[in-house]
XYZ file of C-alpha atoms in Angstrom:
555
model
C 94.563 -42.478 230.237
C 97.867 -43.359 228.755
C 100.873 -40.159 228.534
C 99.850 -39.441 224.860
C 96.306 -38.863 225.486
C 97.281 -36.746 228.755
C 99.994 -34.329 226.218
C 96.656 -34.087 224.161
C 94.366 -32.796 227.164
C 97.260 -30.540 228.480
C 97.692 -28.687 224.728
C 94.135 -28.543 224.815
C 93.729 -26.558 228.439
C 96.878 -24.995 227.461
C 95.509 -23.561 224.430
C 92.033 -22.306 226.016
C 94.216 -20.273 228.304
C 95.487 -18.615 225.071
C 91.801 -18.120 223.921
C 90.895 -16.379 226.447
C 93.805 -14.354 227.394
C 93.498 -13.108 223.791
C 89.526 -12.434 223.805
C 90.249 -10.516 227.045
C 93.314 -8.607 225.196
C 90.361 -8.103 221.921
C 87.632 -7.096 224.827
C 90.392 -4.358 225.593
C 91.335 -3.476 222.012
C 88.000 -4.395 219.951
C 89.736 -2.466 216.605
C 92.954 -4.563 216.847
C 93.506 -6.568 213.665
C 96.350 -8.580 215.082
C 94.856 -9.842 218.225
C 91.476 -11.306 215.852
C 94.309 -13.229 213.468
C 96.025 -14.448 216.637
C 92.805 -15.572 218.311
C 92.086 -17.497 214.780
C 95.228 -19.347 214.723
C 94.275 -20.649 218.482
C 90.765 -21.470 217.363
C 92.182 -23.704 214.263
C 94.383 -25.233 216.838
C 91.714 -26.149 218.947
C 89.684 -27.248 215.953
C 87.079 -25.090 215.770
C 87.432 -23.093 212.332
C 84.289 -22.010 212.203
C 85.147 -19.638 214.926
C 89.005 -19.326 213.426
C 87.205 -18.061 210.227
C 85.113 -15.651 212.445
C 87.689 -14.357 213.572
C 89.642 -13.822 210.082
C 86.854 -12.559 208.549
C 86.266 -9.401 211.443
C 90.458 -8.796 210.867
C 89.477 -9.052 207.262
C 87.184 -5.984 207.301
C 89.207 -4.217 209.932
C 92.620 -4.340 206.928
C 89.846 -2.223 205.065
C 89.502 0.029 208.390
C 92.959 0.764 208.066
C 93.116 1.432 204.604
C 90.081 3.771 203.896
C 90.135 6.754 206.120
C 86.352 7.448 205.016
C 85.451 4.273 207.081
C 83.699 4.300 210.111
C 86.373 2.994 212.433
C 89.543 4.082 210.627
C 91.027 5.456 213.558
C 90.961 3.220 216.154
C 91.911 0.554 213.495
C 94.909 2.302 212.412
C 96.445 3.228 215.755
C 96.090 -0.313 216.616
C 98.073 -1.691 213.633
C 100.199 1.459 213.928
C 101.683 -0.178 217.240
C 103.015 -3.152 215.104
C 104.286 -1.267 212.903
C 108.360 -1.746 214.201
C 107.748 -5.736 214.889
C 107.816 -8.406 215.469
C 105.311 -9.728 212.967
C 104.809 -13.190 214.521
C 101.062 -13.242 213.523
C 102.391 -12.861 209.839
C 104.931 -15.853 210.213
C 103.111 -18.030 208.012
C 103.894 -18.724 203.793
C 106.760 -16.501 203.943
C 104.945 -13.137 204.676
C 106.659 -12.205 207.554
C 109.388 -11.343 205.060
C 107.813 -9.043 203.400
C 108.093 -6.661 206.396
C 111.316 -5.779 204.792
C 109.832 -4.412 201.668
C 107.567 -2.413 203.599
C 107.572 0.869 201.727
C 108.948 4.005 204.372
C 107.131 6.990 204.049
C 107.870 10.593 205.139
C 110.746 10.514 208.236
C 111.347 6.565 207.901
C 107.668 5.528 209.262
C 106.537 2.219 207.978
C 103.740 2.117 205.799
C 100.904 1.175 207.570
C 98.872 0.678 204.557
C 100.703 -1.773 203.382
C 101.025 -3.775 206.278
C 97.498 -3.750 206.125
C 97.605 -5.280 202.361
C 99.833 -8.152 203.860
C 97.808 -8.651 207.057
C 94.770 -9.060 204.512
C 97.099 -11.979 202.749
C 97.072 -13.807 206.556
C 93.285 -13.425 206.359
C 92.668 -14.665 203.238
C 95.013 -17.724 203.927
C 92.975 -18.207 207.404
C 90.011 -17.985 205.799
C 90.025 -20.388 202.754
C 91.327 -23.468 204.521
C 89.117 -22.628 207.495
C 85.712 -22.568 205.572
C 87.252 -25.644 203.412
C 87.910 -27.748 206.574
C 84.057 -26.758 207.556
C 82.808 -27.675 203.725
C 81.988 -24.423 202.559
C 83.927 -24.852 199.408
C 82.598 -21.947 197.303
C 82.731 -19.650 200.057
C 86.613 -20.790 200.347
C 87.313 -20.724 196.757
C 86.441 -16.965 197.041
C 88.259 -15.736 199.801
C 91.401 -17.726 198.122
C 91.072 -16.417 194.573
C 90.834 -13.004 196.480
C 93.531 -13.588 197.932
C 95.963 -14.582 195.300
C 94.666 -11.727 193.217
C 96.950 -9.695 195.879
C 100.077 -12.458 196.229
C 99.378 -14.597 193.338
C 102.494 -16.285 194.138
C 102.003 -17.224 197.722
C 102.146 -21.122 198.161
C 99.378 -21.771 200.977
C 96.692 -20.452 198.868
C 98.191 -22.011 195.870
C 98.284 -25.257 197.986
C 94.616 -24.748 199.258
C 93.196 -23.487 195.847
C 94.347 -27.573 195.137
C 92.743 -29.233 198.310
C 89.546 -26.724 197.339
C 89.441 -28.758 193.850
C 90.530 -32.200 195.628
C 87.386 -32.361 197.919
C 84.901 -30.997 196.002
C 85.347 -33.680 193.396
C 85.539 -36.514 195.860
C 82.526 -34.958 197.459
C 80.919 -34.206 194.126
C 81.832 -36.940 192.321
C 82.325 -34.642 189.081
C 84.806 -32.227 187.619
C 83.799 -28.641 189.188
C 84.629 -25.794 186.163
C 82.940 -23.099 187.856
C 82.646 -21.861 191.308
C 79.131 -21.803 191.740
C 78.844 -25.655 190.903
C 80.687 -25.828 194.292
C 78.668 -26.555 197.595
C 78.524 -24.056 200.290
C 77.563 -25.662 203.316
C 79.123 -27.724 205.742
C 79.119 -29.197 209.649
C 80.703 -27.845 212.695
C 80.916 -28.541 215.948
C 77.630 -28.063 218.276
C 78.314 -28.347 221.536
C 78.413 -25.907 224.795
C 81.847 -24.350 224.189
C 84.375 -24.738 227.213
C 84.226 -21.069 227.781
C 79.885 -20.474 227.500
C 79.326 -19.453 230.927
C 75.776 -18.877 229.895
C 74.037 -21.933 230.163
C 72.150 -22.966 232.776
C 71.627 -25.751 234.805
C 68.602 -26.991 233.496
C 68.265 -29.797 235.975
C 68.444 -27.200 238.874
C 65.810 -26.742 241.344
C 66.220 -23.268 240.679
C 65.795 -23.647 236.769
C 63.296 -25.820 237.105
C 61.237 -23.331 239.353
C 61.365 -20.943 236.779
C 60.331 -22.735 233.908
C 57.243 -24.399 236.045
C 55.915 -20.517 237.075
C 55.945 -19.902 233.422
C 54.690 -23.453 232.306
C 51.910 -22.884 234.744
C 49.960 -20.180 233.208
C 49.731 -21.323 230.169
C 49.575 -25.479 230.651
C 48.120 -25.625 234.200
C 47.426 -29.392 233.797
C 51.184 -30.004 233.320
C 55.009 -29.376 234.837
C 58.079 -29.918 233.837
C 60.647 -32.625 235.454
C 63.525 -34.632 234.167
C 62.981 -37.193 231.587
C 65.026 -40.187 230.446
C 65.345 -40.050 226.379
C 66.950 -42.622 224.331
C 70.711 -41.220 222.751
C 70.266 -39.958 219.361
C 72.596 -42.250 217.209
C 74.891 -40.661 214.640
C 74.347 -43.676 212.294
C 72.826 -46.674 211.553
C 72.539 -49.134 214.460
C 71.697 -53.074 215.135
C 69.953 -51.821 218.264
C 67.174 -51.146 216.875
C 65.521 -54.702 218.303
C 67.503 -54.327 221.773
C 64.882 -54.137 224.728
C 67.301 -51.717 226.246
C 69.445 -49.223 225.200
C 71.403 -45.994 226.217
C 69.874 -43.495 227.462
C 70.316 -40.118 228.620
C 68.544 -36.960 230.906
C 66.425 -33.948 229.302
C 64.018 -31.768 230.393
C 60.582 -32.842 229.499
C 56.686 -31.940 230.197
C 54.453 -34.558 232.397
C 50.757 -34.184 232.804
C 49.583 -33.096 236.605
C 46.519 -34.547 235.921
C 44.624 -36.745 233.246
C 43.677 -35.074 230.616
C 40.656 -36.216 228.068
C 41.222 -36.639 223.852
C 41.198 -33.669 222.355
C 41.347 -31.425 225.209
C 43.912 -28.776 225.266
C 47.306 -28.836 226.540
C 49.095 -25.952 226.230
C 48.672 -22.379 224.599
C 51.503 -20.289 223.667
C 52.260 -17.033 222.120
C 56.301 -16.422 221.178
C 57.852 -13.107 219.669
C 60.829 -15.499 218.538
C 59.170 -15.586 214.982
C 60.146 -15.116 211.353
C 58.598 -14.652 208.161
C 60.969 -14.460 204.761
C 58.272 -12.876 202.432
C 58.462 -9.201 202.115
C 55.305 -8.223 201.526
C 53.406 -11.361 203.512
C 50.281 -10.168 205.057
C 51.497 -11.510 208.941
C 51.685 -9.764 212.402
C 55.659 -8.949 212.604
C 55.281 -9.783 216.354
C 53.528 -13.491 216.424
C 53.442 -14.340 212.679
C 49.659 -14.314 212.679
C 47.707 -14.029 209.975
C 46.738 -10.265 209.606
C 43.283 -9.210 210.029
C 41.171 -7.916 207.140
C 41.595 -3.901 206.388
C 39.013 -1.830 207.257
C 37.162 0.567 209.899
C 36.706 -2.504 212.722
C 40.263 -4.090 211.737
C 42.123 -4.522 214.899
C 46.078 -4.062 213.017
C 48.117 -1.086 214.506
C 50.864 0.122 212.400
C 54.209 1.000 213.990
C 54.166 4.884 213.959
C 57.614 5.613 213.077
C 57.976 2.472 210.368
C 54.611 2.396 208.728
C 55.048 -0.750 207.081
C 55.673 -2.972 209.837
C 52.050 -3.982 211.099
C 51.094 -6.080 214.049
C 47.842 -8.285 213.950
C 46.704 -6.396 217.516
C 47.111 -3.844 219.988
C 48.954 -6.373 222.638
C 51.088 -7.750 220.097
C 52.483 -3.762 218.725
C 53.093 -3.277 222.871
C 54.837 -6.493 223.415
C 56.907 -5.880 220.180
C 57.395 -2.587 221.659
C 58.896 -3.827 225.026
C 60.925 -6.450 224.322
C 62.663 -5.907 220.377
C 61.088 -3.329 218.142
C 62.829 -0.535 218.650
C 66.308 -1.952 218.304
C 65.213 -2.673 214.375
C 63.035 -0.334 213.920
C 63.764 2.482 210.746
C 67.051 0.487 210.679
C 66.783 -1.008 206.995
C 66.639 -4.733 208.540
C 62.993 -5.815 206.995
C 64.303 -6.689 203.645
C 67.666 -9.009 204.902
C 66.848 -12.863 203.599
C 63.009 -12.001 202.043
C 62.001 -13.251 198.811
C 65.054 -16.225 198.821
C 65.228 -19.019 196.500
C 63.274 -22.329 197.251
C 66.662 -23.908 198.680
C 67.525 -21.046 201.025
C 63.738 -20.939 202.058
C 64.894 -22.797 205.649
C 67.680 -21.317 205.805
C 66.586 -18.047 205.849
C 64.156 -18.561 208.080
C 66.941 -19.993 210.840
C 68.307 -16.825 209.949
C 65.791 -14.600 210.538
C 65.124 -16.651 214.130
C 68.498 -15.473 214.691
C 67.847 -11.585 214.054
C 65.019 -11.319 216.247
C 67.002 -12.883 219.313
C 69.724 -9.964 218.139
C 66.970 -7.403 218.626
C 65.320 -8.535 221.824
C 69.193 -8.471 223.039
C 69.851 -4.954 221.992
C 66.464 -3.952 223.161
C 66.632 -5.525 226.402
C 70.383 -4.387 226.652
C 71.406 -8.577 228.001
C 73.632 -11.032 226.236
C 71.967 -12.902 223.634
C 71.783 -16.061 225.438
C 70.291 -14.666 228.446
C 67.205 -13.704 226.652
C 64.389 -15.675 228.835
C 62.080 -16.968 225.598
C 65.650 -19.486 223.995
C 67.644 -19.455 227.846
C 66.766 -23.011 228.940
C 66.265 -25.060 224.988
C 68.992 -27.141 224.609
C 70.380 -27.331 221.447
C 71.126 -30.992 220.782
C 74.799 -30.794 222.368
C 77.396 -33.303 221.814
C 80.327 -32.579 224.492
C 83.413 -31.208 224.033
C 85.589 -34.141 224.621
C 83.412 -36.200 221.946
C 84.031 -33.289 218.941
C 88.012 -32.871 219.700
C 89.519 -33.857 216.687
C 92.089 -36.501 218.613
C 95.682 -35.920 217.576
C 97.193 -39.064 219.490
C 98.979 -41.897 217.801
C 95.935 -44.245 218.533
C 93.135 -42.033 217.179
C 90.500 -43.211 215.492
C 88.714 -41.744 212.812
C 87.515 -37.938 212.925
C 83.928 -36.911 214.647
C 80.765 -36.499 213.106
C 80.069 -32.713 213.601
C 76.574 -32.092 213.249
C 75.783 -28.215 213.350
C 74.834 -27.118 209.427
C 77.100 -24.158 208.579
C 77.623 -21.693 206.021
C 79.979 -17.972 205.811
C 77.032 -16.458 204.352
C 74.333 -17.855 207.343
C 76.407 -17.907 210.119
C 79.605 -15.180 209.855
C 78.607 -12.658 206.823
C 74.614 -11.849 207.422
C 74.389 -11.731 211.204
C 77.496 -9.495 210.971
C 75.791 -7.491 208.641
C 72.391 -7.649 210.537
C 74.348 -6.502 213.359
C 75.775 -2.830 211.637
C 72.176 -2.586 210.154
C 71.094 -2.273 214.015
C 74.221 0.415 214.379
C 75.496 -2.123 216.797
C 79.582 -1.779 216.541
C 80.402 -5.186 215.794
C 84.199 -4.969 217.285
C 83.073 -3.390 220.411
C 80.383 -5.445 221.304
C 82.342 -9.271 220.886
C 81.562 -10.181 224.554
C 77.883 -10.491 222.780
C 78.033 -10.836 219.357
C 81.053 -13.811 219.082
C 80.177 -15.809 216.158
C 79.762 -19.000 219.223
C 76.943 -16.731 220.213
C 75.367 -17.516 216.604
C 76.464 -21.056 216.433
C 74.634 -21.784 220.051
C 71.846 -19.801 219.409
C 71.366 -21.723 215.352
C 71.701 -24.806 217.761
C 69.183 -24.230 220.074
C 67.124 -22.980 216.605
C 67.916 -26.333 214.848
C 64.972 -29.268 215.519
C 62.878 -27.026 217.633
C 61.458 -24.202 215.524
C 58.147 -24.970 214.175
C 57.681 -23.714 210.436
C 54.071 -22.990 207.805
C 54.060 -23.625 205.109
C 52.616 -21.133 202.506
C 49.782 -22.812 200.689
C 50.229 -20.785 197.369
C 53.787 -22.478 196.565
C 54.796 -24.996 199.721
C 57.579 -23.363 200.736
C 58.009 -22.825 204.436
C 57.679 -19.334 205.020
C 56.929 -18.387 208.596
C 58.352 -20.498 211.960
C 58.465 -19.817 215.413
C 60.361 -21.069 218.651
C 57.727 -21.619 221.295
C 60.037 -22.386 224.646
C 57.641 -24.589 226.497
C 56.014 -26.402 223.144
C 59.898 -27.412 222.674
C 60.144 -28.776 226.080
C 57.941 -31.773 225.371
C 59.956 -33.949 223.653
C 59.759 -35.535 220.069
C 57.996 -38.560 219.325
C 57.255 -40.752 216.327
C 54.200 -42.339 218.305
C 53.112 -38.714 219.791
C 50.146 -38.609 222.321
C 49.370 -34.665 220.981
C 48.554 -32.322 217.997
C 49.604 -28.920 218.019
C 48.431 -26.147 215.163
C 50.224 -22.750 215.495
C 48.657 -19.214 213.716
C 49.452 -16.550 216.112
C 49.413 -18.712 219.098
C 50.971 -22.501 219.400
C 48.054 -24.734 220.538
C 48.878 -28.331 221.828
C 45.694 -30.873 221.962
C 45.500 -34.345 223.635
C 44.984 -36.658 220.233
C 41.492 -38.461 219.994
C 43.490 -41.853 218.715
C 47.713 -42.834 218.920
C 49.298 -43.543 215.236
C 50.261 -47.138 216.829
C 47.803 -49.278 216.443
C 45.266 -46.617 216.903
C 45.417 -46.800 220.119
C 42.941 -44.397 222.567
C 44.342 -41.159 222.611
C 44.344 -38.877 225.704
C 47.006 -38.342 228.616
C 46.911 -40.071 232.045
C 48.431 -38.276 235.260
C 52.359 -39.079 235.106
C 52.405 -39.671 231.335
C 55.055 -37.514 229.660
C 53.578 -35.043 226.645
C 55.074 -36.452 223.494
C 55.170 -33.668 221.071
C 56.288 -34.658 216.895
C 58.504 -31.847 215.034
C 58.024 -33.678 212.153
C 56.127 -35.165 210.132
C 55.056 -38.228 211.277
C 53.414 -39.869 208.752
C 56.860 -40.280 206.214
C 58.378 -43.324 206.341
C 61.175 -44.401 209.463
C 63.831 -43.916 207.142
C 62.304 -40.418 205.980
C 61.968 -39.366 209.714
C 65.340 -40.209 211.075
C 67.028 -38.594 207.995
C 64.851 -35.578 209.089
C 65.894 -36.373 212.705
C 70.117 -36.327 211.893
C 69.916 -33.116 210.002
C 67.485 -31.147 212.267
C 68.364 -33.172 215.962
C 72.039 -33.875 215.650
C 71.163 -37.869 215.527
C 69.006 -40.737 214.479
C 65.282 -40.950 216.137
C 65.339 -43.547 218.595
C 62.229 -43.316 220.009
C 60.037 -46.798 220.216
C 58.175 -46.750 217.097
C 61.179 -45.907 215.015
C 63.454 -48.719 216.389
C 60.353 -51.254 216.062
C 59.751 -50.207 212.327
C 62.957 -50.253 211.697
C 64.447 -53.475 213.467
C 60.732 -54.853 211.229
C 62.366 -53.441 208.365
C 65.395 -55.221 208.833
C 64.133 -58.851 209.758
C 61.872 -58.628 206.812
C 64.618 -57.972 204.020
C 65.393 -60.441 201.339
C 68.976 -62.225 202.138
């Protein structure tokens, strides 16, 4: 390591010391504006602005605290700015605002006006904001928060200056002129990793972990346990590999057969509460996603009591509801958040919805998020930390690929909002609610929930995470079938897609499972792979049809 790349790495620790000193200061003072804009600046620094625009965003709403003493939290929000009030106003000391504390109207007995301080801490936001959802690729969502912006300072030069980098990219990344702000695209890539500071992952590879997941695999796959695998590394692009006899590889967590097991026998049987369905009025069990069973006297469907309209396909399924996440939603206004979306947002929503039901089975079960035992040990296709630092050194090379989807609306606005539906204070209750909660949780989401598809119109409409089914690792060549309604079902397959080879499972042979669909072409399946996995399939069948592919072209 040469001295520029070790100024890089001490800026780096330097500024996590900030982070956290300043979430501990916002764990302390959950309604203080300032301390959210501060803790954005450090997050931009460290190049994460999804989590910078997080941040703005809460200050955002909390400038509205301050200003409207009908709101909920107006008090605590306006003794906190109150306190700033005299200076200094070093979290305003950006595009000439800190100025403006001057021209700070007095009101009665020379107090400043808090108000207004408010109005220019909103300016800070809005400047945070836009260029933090631009350098993510939300462009529309940026375009907003900076024409909202300048419709308070309409002279201010940063959002002047980013209103032109807003119009810059998304014609390079359109490759047309963009005359209205819808034309503009509104998602983008982030970092997905295990942030420095998640103290809640676990050592999968543990004897302890793995003791827990085996006492769980064991009742419902008793032919099978789980051990470490080696998996080929997912590759971010194209690669001449492809016909290499070996290549890198790297450690997961994967499911081995005990004992041999025959074509077409069953594997594995799961049932999951981490479900979603994003049709209002869909005849499914809100619990496991099932299909409801037909009305009348013999029907076995039990209606929640207290909100008639949710309905649950069984007895068991209303008491495990019940126990682990009902009430924390329940009469709270949630059901119709993301139902009924447009074709587009169909997967999107249903990620979403994935997302609420973890929320509820937190508040429920009164635990952090990512302690919640049914998404605790999936790993979310991580890249490391080091790997997604932007490098600031006079020898870097080009940027990272970031490979998290991201969008205000999906993963800041909604949860938020999903959040005060619950009456779940979303200042107070950071330590769980961060928006690097969301992102690792979306992560974890991404490549392992299984989705149906609703037969009337094709769009996916109900999905699931299934813990164990997710263990057993993805496959273009896989060796089972699963089918999920209610329950997720893995079978042995009677023949192999290669060569149509015998199917069953031999003692020692991992379980290779297929999240998609495996029947599209390699191309097909490893774009499907980079958007869902965080890299290119590498798995044997994929780099033989593909290094075929190659060695058969024309040229």
């Amino acid at each position: 390591m040469d001295e520029s790349e070790e100024e890089v790495d001490t800026r780096i620790e330097s500024l996590l010391r900030q982070r956290q000193s300043l979430t501990d200061d916002i764990l302390a003072s959950p309604y203080d504006l300032v301390l959210y804009i501060k803790r954005a600046l450090v997050y931009s620094d460290l190049a994460y602005p999804d989590l910078a625009a997080g941040d703005a965003y809460r200050a955002l709403l909390l400038t509205d605290e301050v200003r409207d003493d009908s709101f909920e939290y107006h008090d605590q929000a306006l003794e906190a700015l109150t306190a700033y009030a005299d200076g200094p106003l070093d979290f305003l000391d950006h595009g000439s605002l800190a100025g403006s504390q001057s021209r700070l109207p007095n009101l009665e007995g020379g107090i400043k006006d808090i108000s207004a301080l408010a109005s220019l801490s909103s300016i800070r936001c809005y400047q945070i904001l836009s260029l933090s959802l631009l350098l993510c690729g939300c462009l529309k969502s940026a375009c907003n928060f900076c024409e909202r912006g300048l419709a308070i300072a309409p002279d201010n030069k940063e959002l002047l200056n980013t209103r032109g980098y807003i119009q810059t990219v998304a014609e390079r990344r359109t490759r047309k002129s963009i005359s209205n702000v819808n034309d503009l695209p509104d998602w983008g890539m982030v970092r997905r990793e295990v942030y420095p500071w998640n103290s809640y992952e676990p050592d999968r590879f543990s004897e302890e972990s793995l003791a827990v997941l085996n006492a769980g695999l064991a009742e419902i796959a008793p032919k099978c346990t789980v051990k470490v695998a080696e998996l080929p590394i997912l590759l971010g692009y194209p690669s001449r590999t492809d016909g290499y006899d070996i290549i890198p590889t790297c450690k997961q967590l994967g499911v081995f057969a005990k004992e041999d097991i025959a074509p077409g026998e069953v594997v594995l049987v799961e049932y999951s509460l981490v479900t979603a369905n994003n049709r209002l009025k869909e005849p499914v069990c809100d619990a496991c996603s099932g299909e409801l069973p037909p009305l009348g006297s013999q029907s076995t469907a039990v209606n929640c009591p207290e909100c008639y309209d949710t309905v649950f396909c069984t007895q068991y399924c209303f008491e495990q509801a019940h126990a682990l996440y009902h009430p924390a939603v329940c009469e709270k206004d949630v059901d119709s958040i993301a139902k009924d979306p447009d074709a587009k947002e169909a997967d999107e929503t249903l990620h979403l919805l994935l997302l609420a039901r973890v929320l509820a089975m937190a508040a429920h079960q009164e635990i952090h998020p990512l302690d919640v035992n049914q998404i605790k040990y999936i790993w979310g296709d991580f890249v490391s930390s080091k790997t997604n630092e932007i490098d600031l050194s006079p020898k870097a090379g080009p940027p990272p690929d970031w490979t998290l989807p991201f969008s205000f609306t999906y993963n800041i606005e909604t949860p938020l909002h999903i959040l005060e539906k619950m009456d779940i204070d979303i200042y107070a209750s950071l330590a769980k609610y961060d928006i690097w909660v969301f992102n690792t949780l979306y992560s974890k989401f991404r490549g392992t929930a299984s989705a149906r598809q609703n037969p009337r119109d094709g769009r996916p409409d109900v999905a699931a995470v299934h813990p164990f089914w997710c263990l057993a690792n993805h496959d273009c060549d896989p060796n089972v079938t699963w089918e999920w309604g209610g329950r997720m079902v893995l079978k042995a397959r009677e023949r192999r897609i290669v060569n149509n080879a015998p199917g069953g499972i031999k003692a020692g042979e991992e379980i290779l499972n297929h999240y998609c669909d495996v029947d599209l072409p390699v191309q097909q399946r490893r774009e499907w792979a980079r958007g869902s996995l965080g890299g290119w399939c590498m798995c044997r069948r994929c780099r033989e049809e593909a290094s075929g592919s190659q060695n058969n072209s024309p040229g």
